[in-house]
Coordinates of C-alpha atoms and ligand atoms in Angstrom, one line a residue:
M1 CA 7.2 1.5 22.2
K2 CA 8.3 -1.4 20.0
S3 CA 11.5 -1.1 18.0
N4 CA 9.8 -1.4 14.7
I5 CA 7.7 1.8 15.2
I6 CA 9.2 5.1 14.1
V7 CA 7.5 8.3 15.0
C8 CA 8.4 11.3 12.8
K9 CA 7.6 14.9 13.4
N10 CA 5.2 15.4 10.6
H11 CA 3.9 13.9 7.3
Q12 CA 6.8 15.1 5.3
E13 CA 9.4 13.7 7.6
A14 CA 7.5 10.3 7.7
S15 CA 7.3 10.3 3.9
L16 CA 11.1 10.8 3.6
R17 CA 11.8 8.2 6.2
A18 CA 9.6 5.7 4.5
A19 CA 11.2 6.5 1.1
E20 CA 14.7 5.9 2.7
L21 CA 13.7 2.5 4.0
T22 CA 12.0 1.6 0.7
S23 CA 14.9 2.7 -1.5
D24 CA 17.4 0.7 0.6
V25 CA 15.5 -2.4 -0.3
I26 CA 15.0 -1.4 -4.0
A27 CA 18.7 -0.6 -4.3
R28 CA 19.9 -4.0 -2.9
T29 CA 17.4 -6.3 -4.5
P30 CA 17.9 -6.8 -8.3
H31 CA 14.8 -8.9 -9.0
L32 CA 12.5 -7.2 -6.6
T33 CA 8.7 -7.8 -6.5
A34 CA 6.9 -5.0 -4.7
T35 CA 3.3 -3.9 -4.0
F36 CA 2.7 -0.2 -3.3
A37 CA -0.5 1.2 -1.8
A38 CA -2.6 3.8 -3.6
G39 CA -4.4 6.4 -1.5
N40 CA -3.1 9.8 -0.4
T41 CA -0.7 8.8 2.4
P42 CA 2.3 7.3 0.4
L43 CA 2.3 9.9 -2.4
D44 CA 5.0 12.0 -1.0
C45 CA 7.1 8.9 -0.3
Y46 CA 6.7 7.9 -4.0
R47 CA 7.7 11.5 -5.0
E48 CA 10.9 11.1 -3.0
L49 CA 11.6 7.7 -4.7
L50 CA 11.1 9.4 -8.0
R51 CA 13.6 12.2 -7.0
R52 CA 16.1 9.6 -6.0
Q53 CA 15.6 7.8 -9.3
K54 CA 16.2 11.1 -11.2
E55 CA 19.0 12.5 -9.1
E56 CA 20.7 9.4 -7.7
G57 CA 20.0 6.7 -10.2
L58 CA 17.8 4.6 -8.0
L59 CA 16.7 1.7 -10.2
L60 CA 12.9 1.8 -9.7
D61 CA 12.3 0.4 -13.2
R62 CA 14.0 -3.0 -12.8
A63 CA 11.4 -4.1 -10.2
R64 CA 8.1 -5.8 -10.8
Y65 CA 5.0 -4.3 -9.2
I66 CA 1.8 -6.1 -8.2
G67 CA -1.2 -3.9 -7.5
L68 CA -2.2 -4.1 -3.9
D69 CA -6.0 -3.6 -4.4
E70 CA -8.7 -2.2 -6.6
W71 CA -12.3 -1.2 -6.4
V72 CA -14.6 -3.6 -8.2
G73 CA -16.4 -1.8 -11.0
L74 CA -13.6 0.7 -11.7
G75 CA -11.1 0.4 -14.5
P76 CA -7.6 1.8 -14.9
N77 CA -8.9 5.0 -16.5
D78 CA -11.6 5.7 -14.0
A79 CA -10.9 8.5 -11.6
G80 CA -10.3 7.3 -8.1
S81 CA -9.4 3.7 -9.1
C82 CA -6.2 2.5 -7.4
F83 CA -4.5 2.1 -10.7
A84 CA -5.5 5.7 -11.8
I85 CA -3.8 6.9 -8.6
M86 CA -0.6 4.8 -9.0
N87 CA -0.1 5.4 -12.7
P88 CA 0.5 9.1 -12.9
N89 CA 2.0 9.3 -9.4
Y90 CA 4.5 6.4 -9.8
Y91 CA 4.4 3.9 -12.6
L92 CA 4.4 6.4 -15.5
P93 CA 7.0 8.9 -14.1
A94 CA 9.2 6.0 -12.9
D95 CA 9.0 4.6 -16.4
I96 CA 8.0 1.1 -15.2
P97 CA 7.5 -1.2 -18.3
V98 CA 3.8 -2.2 -18.6
E99 CA 4.8 -5.8 -18.6
N100 CA 6.2 -5.4 -15.1
I101 CA 2.9 -4.1 -13.7
Y102 CA 0.3 -6.6 -12.6
A103 CA -3.0 -5.1 -11.6
F104 CA -6.4 -6.4 -10.9
D105 CA -8.9 -5.2 -13.6
G106 CA -12.0 -3.9 -11.7
L107 CA -14.0 -3.9 -14.9
T108 CA -13.4 -7.6 -15.6
S109 CA -16.5 -9.6 -16.7
N110 CA -15.3 -12.5 -14.5
L111 CA -14.2 -11.5 -11.0
D112 CA -13.2 -15.0 -10.0
V113 CA -11.0 -15.6 -13.0
E114 CA -9.3 -12.2 -12.6
A115 CA -8.7 -12.9 -8.9
A116 CA -7.2 -16.3 -9.8
R117 CA -4.9 -14.6 -12.2
M118 CA -3.6 -12.3 -9.4
Q119 CA -3.3 -15.3 -7.1
E120 CA -1.2 -17.1 -9.7
T121 CA 1.0 -13.9 -10.2
L122 CA 1.6 -13.8 -6.4
S123 CA 2.6 -17.5 -6.4
R124 CA 5.0 -17.0 -9.3
Y125 CA 6.4 -13.8 -7.9
P126 CA 6.3 -13.8 -4.1
L127 CA 6.5 -10.3 -2.6
D128 CA 9.8 -8.9 -1.4
L129 CA 8.5 -5.5 -0.4
A130 CA 5.1 -4.0 0.6
V131 CA 4.5 -0.3 1.1
L132 CA 1.2 0.1 2.9
G133 CA -1.2 2.8 4.2
I134 CA -3.6 2.4 7.1
G135 CA -7.3 3.1 6.6
V136 CA -9.3 5.2 9.2
N137 CA -10.8 1.8 10.2
G138 CA -7.5 0.1 10.5
H139 CA -7.6 -1.7 7.1
V140 CA -4.6 -2.4 4.9
G141 CA -5.2 -2.8 1.2
F142 CA -8.8 -3.8 1.3
N143 CA -8.3 -6.2 4.2
E144 CA -11.2 -5.0 6.3
P145 CA -11.6 -5.6 10.1
G146 CA -13.7 -8.7 10.7
I147 CA -14.2 -9.5 7.0
P148 CA -12.4 -12.8 6.2
T149 CA -10.3 -13.2 3.0
T150 CA -9.1 -16.4 1.4
G151 CA -5.9 -17.3 -0.3
D152 CA -3.3 -14.7 -1.4
F153 CA -5.7 -12.5 -3.3
S154 CA -9.3 -12.1 -2.4
L155 CA -12.6 -10.4 -3.3
V156 CA -14.1 -8.6 -0.3
S157 CA -17.3 -6.7 0.7
L158 CA -16.1 -3.2 1.7
S159 CA -17.0 -1.9 5.2
E160 CA -19.3 1.1 5.6
S161 CA -16.3 3.1 6.8
T162 CA -14.3 2.3 3.7
Q163 CA -17.2 3.3 1.5
T164 CA -17.7 6.6 3.4
V165 CA -14.0 7.5 3.5
G166 CA -13.6 6.4 -0.2
R167 CA -15.9 9.2 -1.3
K168 CA -12.9 11.5 -1.2
Y169 CA -11.5 9.7 -4.2
F170 CA -14.7 9.8 -6.3
A171 CA -15.8 13.4 -6.5
G172 CA -19.5 12.9 -5.8
N173 CA -19.9 9.7 -7.8
S174 CA -21.1 6.6 -6.0
T175 CA -18.5 4.5 -4.2
P176 CA -18.1 0.8 -5.1
T177 CA -19.2 -1.7 -2.4
E178 CA -16.8 -4.4 -3.3
G179 CA -13.0 -4.6 -3.5
A180 CA -10.2 -6.9 -4.5
T181 CA -7.0 -7.1 -2.5
I182 CA -3.8 -8.9 -1.8
T183 CA -4.6 -10.6 1.5
L184 CA -2.8 -10.2 4.9
Q185 CA -1.6 -13.8 4.5
A186 CA 0.4 -12.8 1.3
L187 CA 1.5 -9.4 2.7
K188 CA 2.9 -11.0 5.8
R189 CA 5.2 -13.2 3.6
A190 CA 6.9 -10.1 2.2
K191 CA 10.4 -9.7 3.5
T192 CA 10.1 -6.0 4.1
V193 CA 6.8 -4.2 5.0
V194 CA 6.7 -0.4 5.4
I195 CA 3.4 0.8 6.9
I196 CA 2.8 4.6 6.8
A197 CA 0.2 6.4 8.8
T198 CA 0.1 10.2 9.2
G199 CA -2.6 12.7 10.4
A200 CA -4.9 12.9 13.3
N201 CA -7.7 11.0 11.5
K202 CA -5.5 7.8 11.8
R203 CA -4.9 8.2 15.5
E204 CA -7.7 6.0 16.8
A205 CA -6.7 3.1 14.5
V206 CA -3.0 3.6 15.3
S207 CA -3.7 3.7 19.1
T208 CA -5.6 0.3 18.8
I209 CA -2.7 -1.1 16.9
L210 CA 0.0 0.2 19.3
S211 CA -2.0 -1.3 22.2
G212 CA -1.0 -4.6 20.8
S213 CA -4.5 -5.6 19.9
D214 CA -4.8 -7.9 16.9
Q215 CA -8.3 -6.7 16.2
L216 CA -7.2 -4.5 13.3
P217 CA -5.7 -5.8 10.0
A218 CA -3.0 -3.1 10.1
G219 CA -1.8 -4.6 13.4
A220 CA -0.9 -7.8 11.7
F221 CA 2.7 -6.7 11.2
L222 CA 3.7 -5.9 14.8
D223 CA 5.6 -9.2 15.1
H224 CA 6.9 -9.3 11.6
P225 CA 10.7 -9.2 11.7
G226 CA 10.9 -7.1 8.5
A227 CA 8.0 -4.7 9.2
I228 CA 8.4 -1.0 10.1
Y229 CA 5.5 1.3 11.0
V230 CA 6.4 4.9 10.1
L231 CA 4.0 7.3 11.9
D232 CA 3.9 11.1 12.4
E233 CA 3.2 12.6 15.7
D234 CA -0.4 13.3 14.8
A235 CA -1.2 9.7 14.0
A236 CA 0.9 8.5 17.0
G237 CA -1.0 10.8 19.3
Q238 CA 2.1 12.4 20.6
E239 CA 2.6 16.0 21.7
K240 CA 4.4 18.2 19.2
R241 CA 8.0 18.6 20.1
Ligands
F6R301 C1 -5.1 1.9 -1.2 C2 -5.1 1.1 0.1 C3 -5.8 1.6 1.3 C4 -5.2 2.9 1.8 C5 -5.9 3.4 3.0 C6 -5.4 4.8 3.5 O1 -4.4 1.1 -2.2 O2 -4.4 0.1 0.1 O3 -5.7 0.6 2.3 O4 -3.8 2.8 2.0 O5 -7.3 3.4 2.9 O6 -5.8 5.7 2.5 P1 -5.2 7.2 2.5 O7 -3.8 7.1 2.4 O8 -5.9 7.9 1.4 O9 -5.7 7.7 3.9

């Protein structure tokens, strides 16, 4: 197995390990620009970062955060939007000043102008750190398999799989069909990339990635010198120790 792949016993251990890697970067980078995935997987990692902030003085609030992705048609207060997940689980409890959070507004009346604003933000503040999850179909952010993106920030048509899996966030309401995302091209320029995948439902995507295939967007970091995949045994398909 490649050296930039860590397999932990379970989700909790993987979350702690990811938080350790992330907090090392946060602690040593004064003017950090980061992007953090929403979704369920990294929430325990964020909880550990918040604990380190409270108990160990980790300086989460001096960094700048650029939203990784958003569902088109959903705003910051809409349940299930990426911002609505990040805000109560990280930005608010970490006391991140609003002027240090740059997020795509899925309710914008002009998608192209809003995407251009995000593109400009990424040019002004290149990413130092990305904390990513992996979709069941192998996406990262909303970089979907086989769906091209352009530039550093792109609008995308969401795959059937993402729309189906996305229903878990929307409590019965219809799932958007379009998304907006930081592209692989921009994510690959981040100095450190921590990719977390836990649970048996990620096993198929992880197995394709570990086979070295470049078919899946989440495999794009295998040769990145600053990328680390943090898996649990269920996602890695390993027998329990
Ligand atoms: C969300 C995001 C997505 C998720 C992925 C996994 O901001 O970037 O790529 O990381 O869909 O979602 P969970 O963690 O809910 O399984």
